[in-house]
PDB file of C-alpha atoms and ligand atoms in Angstrom:
ATOM      1  CA  MET A  24    -109.960 -96.152 -19.825  1.00 37.00           C
ATOM      2  CA  GLN A  25    -107.520 -97.111 -16.900  1.00 40.00           C
ATOM      3  CA  LYS A  26    -105.029 -99.755 -17.653  1.00 39.00           C
ATOM      4  CA  LYS A  27    -105.352-102.907 -15.366  1.00 39.00           C
ATOM      5  CA  GLU A  28    -102.188-103.154 -13.496  1.00 37.00           C
ATOM      6  CA  LYS A  29    -100.031-105.658 -13.945  1.00 38.00           C
ATOM      7  CA  THR A  30     -99.492-108.543 -10.901  1.00 35.00           C
ATOM      8  CA  HIS A  31     -96.805-110.653 -12.342  1.00 38.00           C
ATOM      9  CA  PRO A  32     -94.263-110.996  -8.647  1.00 37.00           C
ATOM     10  CA  GLN A  33     -90.920-109.777  -9.809  1.00 38.00           C
ATOM     11  CA  LYS A  34     -88.451-112.546 -11.271  1.00 36.00           C
ATOM     12  CA  SER A  35     -84.753-112.452  -9.828  1.00 37.00           C
ATOM     13  CA  ARG A  36     -81.689-113.034 -12.101  1.00 37.00           C
ATOM     14  CA  MET A  37     -82.049-116.924 -11.895  1.00 35.00           C
ATOM     15  CA  GLY A  38     -86.204-116.736 -13.274  1.00 35.00           C
ATOM     16  CA  HIS A  39     -87.238-117.409 -10.200  1.00 38.00           C
ATOM     17  CA  PRO A  40     -90.066-115.306  -8.668  1.00 37.00           C
ATOM     18  CA  GLN A  41     -89.590-113.099  -5.400  1.00 38.00           C
ATOM     19  CA  SER A  42     -91.088-110.768  -3.558  1.00 38.00           C
ATOM     20  CA  LYS A  43     -90.603-106.796  -4.710  1.00 38.00           C
ATOM     21  CA  PRO A  44     -87.620-105.641  -3.420  1.00 39.00           C
ATOM     22  CA  LYS A  45     -87.827-103.081  -0.372  1.00 40.00           C
ATOM     23  CA  SER A  46     -87.859 -99.465  -1.355  1.00 40.00           C
ATOM     24  CA  HIS A  47     -85.692 -97.872   0.825  1.00 41.00           C
ATOM     25  CA  ALA A  48     -87.348 -94.542   0.668  1.00 39.00           C
ATOM     26  CA  LYS A  49     -87.870 -93.857   3.728  1.00 38.00           C
ATOM     27  CA  ASN A  50     -84.523 -94.620   5.057  1.00 41.00           C
ATOM     28  CA  ARG A  51     -82.826 -92.675   2.129  1.00 45.00           C
ATOM     29  CA  PRO A  52     -79.880 -89.895   2.890  1.00 45.00           C
ATOM     30  CA  SER A  53     -81.520 -86.545   1.413  1.00 44.00           C
ATOM     31  CA  VAL A  54     -80.054 -87.339  -1.635  1.00 46.00           C
ATOM     32  CA  ARG A  55     -82.917 -86.465  -3.674  1.00 49.00           C
ATOM     33  CA  GLY A  56     -83.644 -82.853  -3.643  1.00 48.00           C
ATOM     34  CA  GLY A  57     -82.132 -82.374  -0.658  1.00 54.00           C
ATOM     35  CA  THR A  58     -78.708 -82.142  -0.833  1.00 53.00           C
ATOM     36  CA  PRO A  59     -77.828 -79.456  -3.435  1.00 69.00           C
ATOM     37  CA  ASP A  60     -74.498 -80.968  -4.546  1.00 92.00           C
ATOM     38  CA  PRO A  61     -74.148 -84.483  -4.978  1.00 96.00           C
ATOM     39  CA  THR A  62     -70.023 -83.605  -4.850  1.00 97.00           C
ATOM     40  CA  ASN A  63     -70.336 -82.957  -1.306  1.00 96.00           C
ATOM     41  CA  PRO A  64     -67.384 -84.804   0.844  1.00 96.00           C
ATOM     42  CA  LYS A  65     -70.076 -86.180   3.331  1.00 96.00           C
ATOM     43  CA  ARG A  66     -71.133 -87.991  -0.199  1.00 97.00           C
ATOM     44  CA  VAL A  67     -68.390 -88.704  -2.015  1.00 98.00           C
ATOM     45  CA  ALA A  68     -66.839 -90.403   1.502  1.00 98.00           C
ATOM     46  CA  ALA A  69     -69.970 -92.538   1.853  1.00 98.00           C
ATOM     47  CA  ILE A  70     -70.129 -94.206  -2.326  1.00 98.00           C
ATOM     48  CA  LEU A  71     -65.903 -94.278  -1.015  1.00 98.00           C
ATOM     49  CA  GLU A  72     -67.033 -96.150   1.797  1.00 98.00           C
ATOM     50  CA  LYS A  73     -69.785 -98.427   0.180  1.00 98.00           C
ATOM     51  CA  LEU A  74     -67.077 -99.279  -2.902  1.00 98.00           C
ATOM     52  CA  ASP A  75     -64.430-100.727  -0.752  1.00 98.00           C
ATOM     53  CA  GLU A  76     -67.142-102.327   1.515  1.00 98.00           C
ATOM     54  CA  ALA A  77     -68.045-104.194  -2.296  1.00 98.00           C
ATOM     55  CA  TYR A  78     -64.399-104.108  -3.523  1.00 98.00           C
ATOM     56  CA  PRO A  79     -61.951-104.286  -1.124  1.00 98.00           C
ATOM     57  CA  ALA A  80     -58.953-106.180  -4.003  1.00 97.00           C
ATOM     58  CA  ALA A  81     -60.888-104.427  -6.966  1.00 98.00           C
ATOM     59  CA  THR A  82     -57.274-104.292  -9.376  1.00 97.00           C
ATOM     60  CA  CYS A  83     -56.205-103.923 -12.868  1.00 97.00           C
ATOM     61  CA  GLU A  84     -57.603-106.976 -15.066  1.00 97.00           C
ATOM     62  CA  LEU A  85     -55.366-106.930 -17.806  1.00 98.00           C
ATOM     63  CA  LYS A  86     -52.467-110.005 -16.824  1.00 98.00           C
ATOM     64  CA  HIS A  87     -49.174-108.799 -16.767  1.00 98.00           C
ATOM     65  CA  ALA A  88     -45.809-109.129 -15.351  1.00 98.00           C
ATOM     66  CA  ASN A  89     -44.340-105.703 -15.777  1.00 98.00           C
ATOM     67  CA  ALA A  90     -45.116-102.292 -16.483  1.00 98.00           C
ATOM     68  CA  PHE A  91     -44.105-102.572 -20.129  1.00 98.00           C
ATOM     69  CA  GLN A  92     -46.416-105.153 -21.013  1.00 98.00           C
ATOM     70  CA  LEU A  93     -49.066-103.351 -19.025  1.00 98.00           C
ATOM     71  CA  VAL A  94     -48.412-100.990 -21.778  1.00 98.00           C
ATOM     72  CA  ILE A  95     -49.130-103.123 -24.479  1.00 98.00           C
ATOM     73  CA  SER A  96     -52.029-104.700 -22.869  1.00 98.00           C
ATOM     74  CA  THR A  97     -53.841-101.667 -22.309  1.00 98.00           C
ATOM     75  CA  ILE A  98     -52.922-100.397 -25.804  1.00 98.00           C
ATOM     76  CA  LEU A  99     -54.765-103.421 -26.687  1.00 98.00           C
ATOM     77  CA  SER A 100     -57.539-103.046 -24.116  1.00 97.00           C
ATOM     78  CA  ALA A 101     -59.079 -99.981 -26.275  1.00 95.00           C
ATOM     79  CA  GLN A 102     -62.596-101.147 -27.775  1.00 94.00           C
ATOM     80  CA  CYS A 103     -61.961-104.833 -26.604  1.00 96.00           C
ATOM     81  CA  THR A 104     -62.536-106.521 -23.518  1.00 95.00           C
ATOM     82  CA  ASP A 105     -59.864-107.509 -20.602  1.00 96.00           C
ATOM     83  CA  VAL A 106     -60.808-111.092 -21.335  1.00 97.00           C
ATOM     84  CA  ARG A 107     -60.067-110.881 -25.191  1.00 98.00           C
ATOM     85  CA  VAL A 108     -56.617-108.978 -24.568  1.00 98.00           C
ATOM     86  CA  ASN A 109     -55.263-111.463 -21.648  1.00 98.00           C
ATOM     87  CA  GLN A 110     -56.339-114.511 -24.576  1.00 98.00           C
ATOM     88  CA  VAL A 111     -53.937-112.352 -27.008  1.00 98.00           C
ATOM     89  CA  THR A 112     -51.430-111.544 -24.813  1.00 98.00           C
ATOM     90  CA  GLU A 113     -50.841-115.058 -23.622  1.00 98.00           C
ATOM     91  CA  THR A 114     -48.573-115.903 -26.381  1.00 98.00           C
ATOM     92  CA  LEU A 115     -47.904-112.623 -27.327  1.00 98.00           C
ATOM     93  CA  TYR A 116     -45.479-112.130 -24.735  1.00 98.00           C
ATOM     94  CA  LYS A 117     -44.175-115.623 -25.466  1.00 98.00           C
ATOM     95  CA  LYS A 118     -42.903-114.264 -28.763  1.00 98.00           C
ATOM     96  CA  TYR A 119     -42.216-110.854 -27.457  1.00 98.00           C
ATOM     97  CA  PRO A 120     -41.036-110.309 -24.297  1.00 95.00           C
ATOM     98  CA  ASP A 121     -39.978-107.026 -24.305  1.00 96.00           C
ATOM     99  CA  ALA A 122     -39.637-103.770 -25.748  1.00 97.00           C
ATOM    100  CA  LYS A 123     -37.121-104.345 -28.283  1.00 97.00           C
ATOM    101  CA  SER A 124     -38.493-107.834 -29.744  1.00 97.00           C
ATOM    102  CA  PHE A 125     -41.539-105.517 -30.626  1.00 98.00           C
ATOM    103  CA  VAL A 126     -39.173-102.822 -31.930  1.00 98.00           C
ATOM    104  CA  TYR A 127     -38.180-105.900 -34.909  1.00 97.00           C
ATOM    105  CA  ALA A 128     -41.384-107.113 -35.081  1.00 98.00           C
ATOM    106  CA  ASN A 129     -42.173-107.766 -38.382  1.00 98.00           C
ATOM    107  CA  PRO A 130     -45.823-105.219 -38.445  1.00 98.00           C
ATOM    108  CA  ALA A 131     -47.713-107.537 -41.023  1.00 98.00           C
ATOM    109  CA  GLU A 132     -46.878-110.460 -38.660  1.00 98.00           C
ATOM    110  CA  LEU A 133     -48.159-108.449 -35.705  1.00 98.00           C
ATOM    111  CA  GLU A 134     -51.460-107.568 -37.041  1.00 98.00           C
ATOM    112  CA  GLN A 135     -52.600-110.900 -37.709  1.00 98.00           C
ATOM    113  CA  GLU A 136     -51.386-111.625 -33.764  1.00 98.00           C
ATOM    114  CA  ILE A 137     -53.596-109.028 -32.666  1.00 98.00           C
ATOM    115  CA  ARG A 138     -55.979-109.314 -34.766  1.00 98.00           C
ATOM    116  CA  PRO A 139     -58.975-110.725 -32.382  1.00 98.00           C
ATOM    117  CA  THR A 140     -58.055-107.428 -30.776  1.00 98.00           C
ATOM    118  CA  GLY A 141     -59.821-105.248 -32.964  1.00 98.00           C
ATOM    119  CA  PHE A 142     -58.294-101.819 -34.893  1.00 98.00           C
ATOM    120  CA  PHE A 143     -55.396-104.064 -35.287  1.00 98.00           C
ATOM    121  CA  ARG A 144     -53.282-101.769 -38.258  1.00 98.00           C
ATOM    122  CA  ASN A 145     -53.111 -98.680 -35.466  1.00 98.00           C
ATOM    123  CA  LYS A 146     -52.828-100.814 -32.689  1.00 98.00           C
ATOM    124  CA  THR A 147     -49.482-102.745 -34.067  1.00 98.00           C
ATOM    125  CA  LYS A 148     -47.986 -99.207 -34.913  1.00 98.00           C
ATOM    126  CA  SER A 149     -48.671 -97.651 -31.753  1.00 98.00           C
ATOM    127  CA  ILE A 150     -47.413-100.814 -30.217  1.00 98.00           C
ATOM    128  CA  ILE A 151     -44.661-100.818 -32.341  1.00 98.00           C
ATOM    129  CA  GLY A 152     -43.856 -96.936 -31.689  1.00 98.00           C
ATOM    130  CA  ALA A 153     -43.977 -97.150 -27.952  1.00 98.00           C
ATOM    131  CA  SER A 154     -41.910 -99.989 -27.702  1.00 98.00           C
ATOM    132  CA  LYS A 155     -38.764 -98.019 -30.065  1.00 98.00           C
ATOM    133  CA  ALA A 156     -39.700 -95.044 -28.029  1.00 98.00           C
ATOM    134  CA  ILE A 157     -39.043 -96.787 -24.907  1.00 98.00           C
ATOM    135  CA  VAL A 158     -35.719 -98.090 -25.993  1.00 98.00           C
ATOM    136  CA  GLU A 159     -34.416 -94.913 -27.718  1.00 98.00           C
ATOM    137  CA  LYS A 160     -35.580 -92.492 -25.468  1.00 98.00           C
ATOM    138  CA  PHE A 161     -36.153 -94.544 -21.919  1.00 98.00           C
ATOM    139  CA  ALA A 162     -33.366 -97.279 -22.113  1.00 97.00           C
ATOM    140  CA  GLY A 163     -35.700 -99.711 -22.553  1.00 96.00           C
ATOM    141  CA  GLU A 164     -38.147 -98.390 -18.748  1.00 97.00           C
ATOM    142  CA  VAL A 165     -41.343 -97.453 -19.044  1.00 98.00           C
ATOM    143  CA  PRO A 166     -41.266 -93.970 -18.005  1.00 98.00           C
ATOM    144  CA  ARG A 167     -42.765 -92.983 -14.567  1.00 98.00           C
ATOM    145  CA  THR A 168     -44.253 -89.856 -15.078  1.00 98.00           C
ATOM    146  CA  MET A 169     -47.326 -88.422 -16.629  1.00 98.00           C
ATOM    147  CA  ASP A 170     -45.346 -86.098 -19.596  1.00 98.00           C
ATOM    148  CA  GLU A 171     -43.119 -88.782 -20.651  1.00 98.00           C
ATOM    149  CA  MET A 172     -45.475 -91.450 -20.820  1.00 98.00           C
ATOM    150  CA  LEU A 173     -47.711 -88.809 -23.100  1.00 98.00           C
ATOM    151  CA  THR A 174     -45.002 -88.806 -25.501  1.00 98.00           C
ATOM    152  CA  LEU A 175     -45.005 -92.638 -26.312  1.00 97.00           C
ATOM    153  CA  PRO A 176     -47.258 -93.209 -29.646  1.00 96.00           C
ATOM    154  CA  GLY A 177     -50.668 -94.518 -29.224  1.00 93.00           C
ATOM    155  CA  VAL A 178     -50.276 -93.707 -24.993  1.00 97.00           C
ATOM    156  CA  ALA A 179     -53.071 -90.912 -23.657  1.00 96.00           C
ATOM    157  CA  ARG A 180     -54.201 -89.890 -20.121  1.00 97.00           C
ATOM    158  CA  LYS A 181     -56.090 -93.135 -19.932  1.00 96.00           C
ATOM    159  CA  THR A 182     -53.188 -95.373 -20.713  1.00 97.00           C
ATOM    160  CA  ALA A 183     -50.798 -93.551 -18.619  1.00 98.00           C
ATOM    161  CA  ASN A 184     -53.060 -93.350 -15.748  1.00 98.00           C
ATOM    162  CA  VAL A 185     -53.443 -97.189 -16.160  1.00 98.00           C
ATOM    163  CA  VAL A 186     -50.010 -97.469 -16.312  1.00 98.00           C
ATOM    164  CA  LEU A 187     -48.493 -95.539 -13.516  1.00 98.00           C
ATOM    165  CA  GLY A 188     -50.974 -96.340 -10.782  1.00 98.00           C
ATOM    166  CA  THR A 189     -51.507-100.247 -11.636  1.00 98.00           C
ATOM    167  CA  ALA A 190     -47.455-100.522 -12.349  1.00 98.00           C
ATOM    168  CA  TYR A 191     -45.832 -98.229 -10.472  1.00 98.00           C
ATOM    169  CA  GLY A 192     -49.010 -97.394  -7.576  1.00 98.00           C
ATOM    170  CA  ILE A 193     -47.991 -93.492  -8.842  1.00 98.00           C
ATOM    171  CA  ALA A 194     -51.432 -91.487  -8.768  1.00 98.00           C
ATOM    172  CA  SER A 195     -51.140 -89.753 -11.803  1.00 97.00           C
ATOM    173  CA  GLY A 196     -54.557 -89.038 -12.247  1.00 98.00           C
ATOM    174  CA  VAL A 197     -58.095 -91.099 -12.493  1.00 98.00           C
ATOM    175  CA  VAL A 198     -58.259 -93.530 -15.221  1.00 98.00           C
ATOM    176  CA  VAL A 199     -61.760 -92.656 -17.190  1.00 97.00           C
ATOM    177  CA  ASP A 200     -62.855 -95.884 -19.067  1.00 96.00           C
ATOM    178  CA  THR A 201     -66.194 -96.503 -20.378  1.00 95.00           C
ATOM    179  CA  HIS A 202     -67.291 -97.683 -17.409  1.00 97.00           C
ATOM    180  CA  VAL A 203     -65.810 -95.293 -14.994  1.00 98.00           C
ATOM    181  CA  GLN A 204     -67.345 -92.334 -17.069  1.00 98.00           C
ATOM    182  CA  ARG A 205     -71.131 -93.971 -17.174  1.00 98.00           C
ATOM    183  CA  LEU A 206     -71.085 -94.111 -13.361  1.00 98.00           C
ATOM    184  CA  ALA A 207     -69.250 -91.187 -12.833  1.00 98.00           C
ATOM    185  CA  ASN A 208     -72.484 -89.485 -14.621  1.00 98.00           C
ATOM    186  CA  ARG A 209     -75.072 -92.154 -12.549  1.00 98.00           C
ATOM    187  CA  LEU A 210     -73.966 -91.189  -9.133  1.00 98.00           C
ATOM    188  CA  GLU A 211     -74.209 -87.516 -10.242  1.00 98.00           C
ATOM    189  CA  LEU A 212     -70.355 -86.839  -9.307  1.00 98.00           C
ATOM    190  CA  THR A 213     -69.644 -85.063 -12.659  1.00 98.00           C
ATOM    191  CA  LYS A 214     -71.864 -83.769 -15.363  1.00 97.00           C
ATOM    192  CA  ASN A 215     -69.567 -83.738 -18.496  1.00 98.00           C
ATOM    193  CA  GLU A 216     -68.988 -86.737 -20.646  1.00 97.00           C
ATOM    194  CA  ASP A 217     -65.821 -85.754 -22.206  1.00 98.00           C
ATOM    195  CA  PRO A 218     -63.263 -88.342 -19.818  1.00 97.00           C
ATOM    196  CA  LYS A 219     -60.734 -85.329 -19.952  1.00 97.00           C
ATOM    197  CA  LYS A 220     -63.053 -82.788 -18.045  1.00 98.00           C
ATOM    198  CA  ILE A 221     -64.682 -85.871 -16.030  1.00 98.00           C
ATOM    199  CA  GLU A 222     -60.905 -86.969 -15.103  1.00 98.00           C
ATOM    200  CA  GLN A 223     -60.491 -83.334 -13.934  1.00 98.00           C
ATOM    201  CA  ASP A 224     -64.118 -83.395 -12.154  1.00 98.00           C
ATOM    202  CA  LEU A 225     -62.512 -86.835 -10.694  1.00 98.00           C
ATOM    203  CA  MET A 226     -59.372 -85.296  -9.354  1.00 98.00           C
ATOM    204  CA  LYS A 227     -61.218 -82.554  -7.461  1.00 98.00           C
ATOM    205  CA  ILE A 228     -63.673 -84.104  -5.332  1.00 98.00           C
ATOM    206  CA  LEU A 229     -61.524 -87.449  -4.418  1.00 98.00           C
ATOM    207  CA  PRO A 230     -58.978 -87.739  -2.268  1.00 98.00           C
ATOM    208  CA  GLN A 231     -55.576 -88.172  -4.202  1.00 98.00           C
ATOM    209  CA  ASP A 232     -54.774 -90.994  -2.199  1.00 98.00           C
ATOM    210  CA  LYS A 233     -58.162 -92.314  -3.924  1.00 98.00           C
ATOM    211  CA  TRP A 234     -57.594 -92.232  -7.447  1.00 98.00           C
ATOM    212  CA  ILE A 235     -56.107 -95.403  -8.416  1.00 98.00           C
ATOM    213  CA  GLN A 236     -58.244 -97.660  -6.077  1.00 98.00           C
ATOM    214  CA  PHE A 237     -61.649 -95.902  -6.926  1.00 98.00           C
ATOM    215  CA  SER A 238     -61.079 -96.020 -10.487  1.00 98.00           C
ATOM    216  CA  HIS A 239     -60.261-100.176 -10.440  1.00 98.00           C
ATOM    217  CA  GLN A 240     -63.479-100.178  -8.262  1.00 98.00           C
ATOM    218  CA  LEU A 241     -65.654 -97.724 -10.175  1.00 98.00           C
ATOM    219  CA  ILE A 242     -64.411-100.267 -13.521  1.00 98.00           C
ATOM    220  CA  TRP A 243     -65.808-103.272 -11.348  1.00 98.00           C
ATOM    221  CA  HIS A 244     -69.197-102.545 -10.199  1.00 98.00           C
ATOM    222  CA  GLY A 245     -69.514-101.367 -13.895  1.00 98.00           C
ATOM    223  CA  ARG A 246     -68.971-104.705 -15.017  1.00 97.00           C
ATOM    224  CA  ARG A 247     -70.721-107.021 -12.416  1.00 97.00           C
ATOM    225  CA  VAL A 248     -73.529-104.553 -11.393  1.00 98.00           C
ATOM    226  CA  CYS A 249     -73.639-101.077 -12.884  1.00 98.00           C
ATOM    227  CA  VAL A 250     -73.886-102.242 -16.512  1.00 98.00           C
ATOM    228  CA  ALA A 251     -74.304 -99.952 -19.412  1.00 97.00           C
ATOM    229  CA  ARG A 252     -78.245-101.639 -20.127  1.00 95.00           C
ATOM    230  CA  LYS A 253     -80.161-102.360 -16.953  1.00 96.00           C
ATOM    231  CA  PRO A 254     -77.995-101.986 -14.122  1.00 98.00           C
ATOM    232  CA  ARG A 255     -78.954-104.652 -11.501  1.00 98.00           C
ATOM    233  CA  CYS A 256     -79.472-101.567  -8.766  1.00 98.00           C
ATOM    234  CA  VAL A 257     -81.641-104.601  -6.612  1.00 98.00           C
ATOM    235  CA  GLU A 258     -77.822-105.743  -6.031  1.00 97.00           C
ATOM    236  CA  CYS A 259     -76.111-102.622  -5.365  1.00 98.00           C
ATOM    237  CA  ASN A 260     -74.754-101.470  -2.428  1.00 98.00           C
ATOM    238  CA  LEU A 261     -75.137 -98.006  -3.711  1.00 98.00           C
ATOM    239  CA  GLU A 262     -78.430 -98.102  -4.384  1.00 98.00           C
ATOM    240  CA  ARG A 263     -79.584 -95.639  -1.265  1.00 96.00           C
ATOM    241  CA  LEU A 264     -76.870 -93.239  -2.155  1.00 97.00           C
ATOM    242  CA  CYS A 265     -77.843 -93.416  -5.854  1.00 97.00           C
ATOM    243  CA  ARG A 266     -80.507 -91.067  -8.001  1.00 94.00           C
ATOM    244  CA  ALA A 267     -79.683 -91.994 -11.464  1.00 97.00           C
ATOM    245  CA  ARG A 268     -82.394 -92.164 -13.837  1.00 95.00           C
ATOM    246  CA  ASP A 269     -81.954 -95.045 -15.854  1.00 95.00           C
ATOM    247  CA  LYS A 270     -82.040 -96.998 -11.852  1.00 96.00           C
ATOM    248  CA  THR A 271     -84.215-100.374 -12.285  1.00 96.00           C
ATOM    249  CA  VAL A 272     -85.218-100.095  -8.472  1.00 93.00           C
TER     250      VAL A 272
HETATM  251  S1  LIG B  17     -78.412 -97.746  -7.871  1.00 69.58           S
HETATM  252 FE1  LIG B  17     -78.392 -98.734  -9.761  1.00 69.58          FE
HETATM  253  S2  LIG B  17     -77.632 -97.298 -11.528  1.00 69.58           S
HETATM  254 FE2  LIG B  17     -76.847 -96.627  -9.340  1.00 69.58          FE
HETATM  255  S3  LIG B  17     -74.984 -97.415  -9.217  1.00 69.58           S
HETATM  256 FE3  LIG B  17     -76.309 -99.005  -8.427  1.00 69.58          FE
HETATM  257  S4  LIG B  17     -76.578-100.432  -9.993  1.00 69.58           S
HETATM  258 FE4  LIG B  17     -75.711 -98.109 -10.870  1.00 69.58          FE
END
């Protein structure tokens, strides 16, 4: 027997009934089945335009006063929210204002101070190790190249890209965090799951002068609209360009 169709009106996020969102199917550009390559320059440009419209001022949400603090905050942000990191660093940077002060930190004390960010033992080792390298090898200045950044303990491409891009404005690559990883797949800008491969894919299809801003914008979009579970597609200005399997409209 055929099931009776539900007739409840769709509810908005506030819980108020509202009419069903309009289908854009008729006006949708020919991405569904029509365009063979979803990474074609026209589509990529359209995505970039929409991101610029939605997030013209997207930037890194980790609070920092200089490149060094951004290194530390980015190390702390692994598996942790930026909000939590900012809460911890507000007092941390008063006690440890520069690389030298972290070099002489008591590891057991530092572990407790950064404990709320998780993985505090490893993060303590990375923070003290990176600070030591910055002081000893780079005269207290955070280096400005990817190769040099990667010599710092606890610093991999993601952290290096965050710091070079945000603190120095150097487009060394594309930051691929969990949001960029998810959204690049939903938007079919990559077929890969591995962040390193995703970064390579994105670097090939994005203009270099967009690398830094694109990462910030995608992270903002991933936090505010294209969230992991139940993306808010009804509110998404990329909806007509998107054919993600888990779209909610
Ligand atoms: S339409 Fe939905 S799945 Fe696609 S980018 Fe927007 S929020 Fe994400």
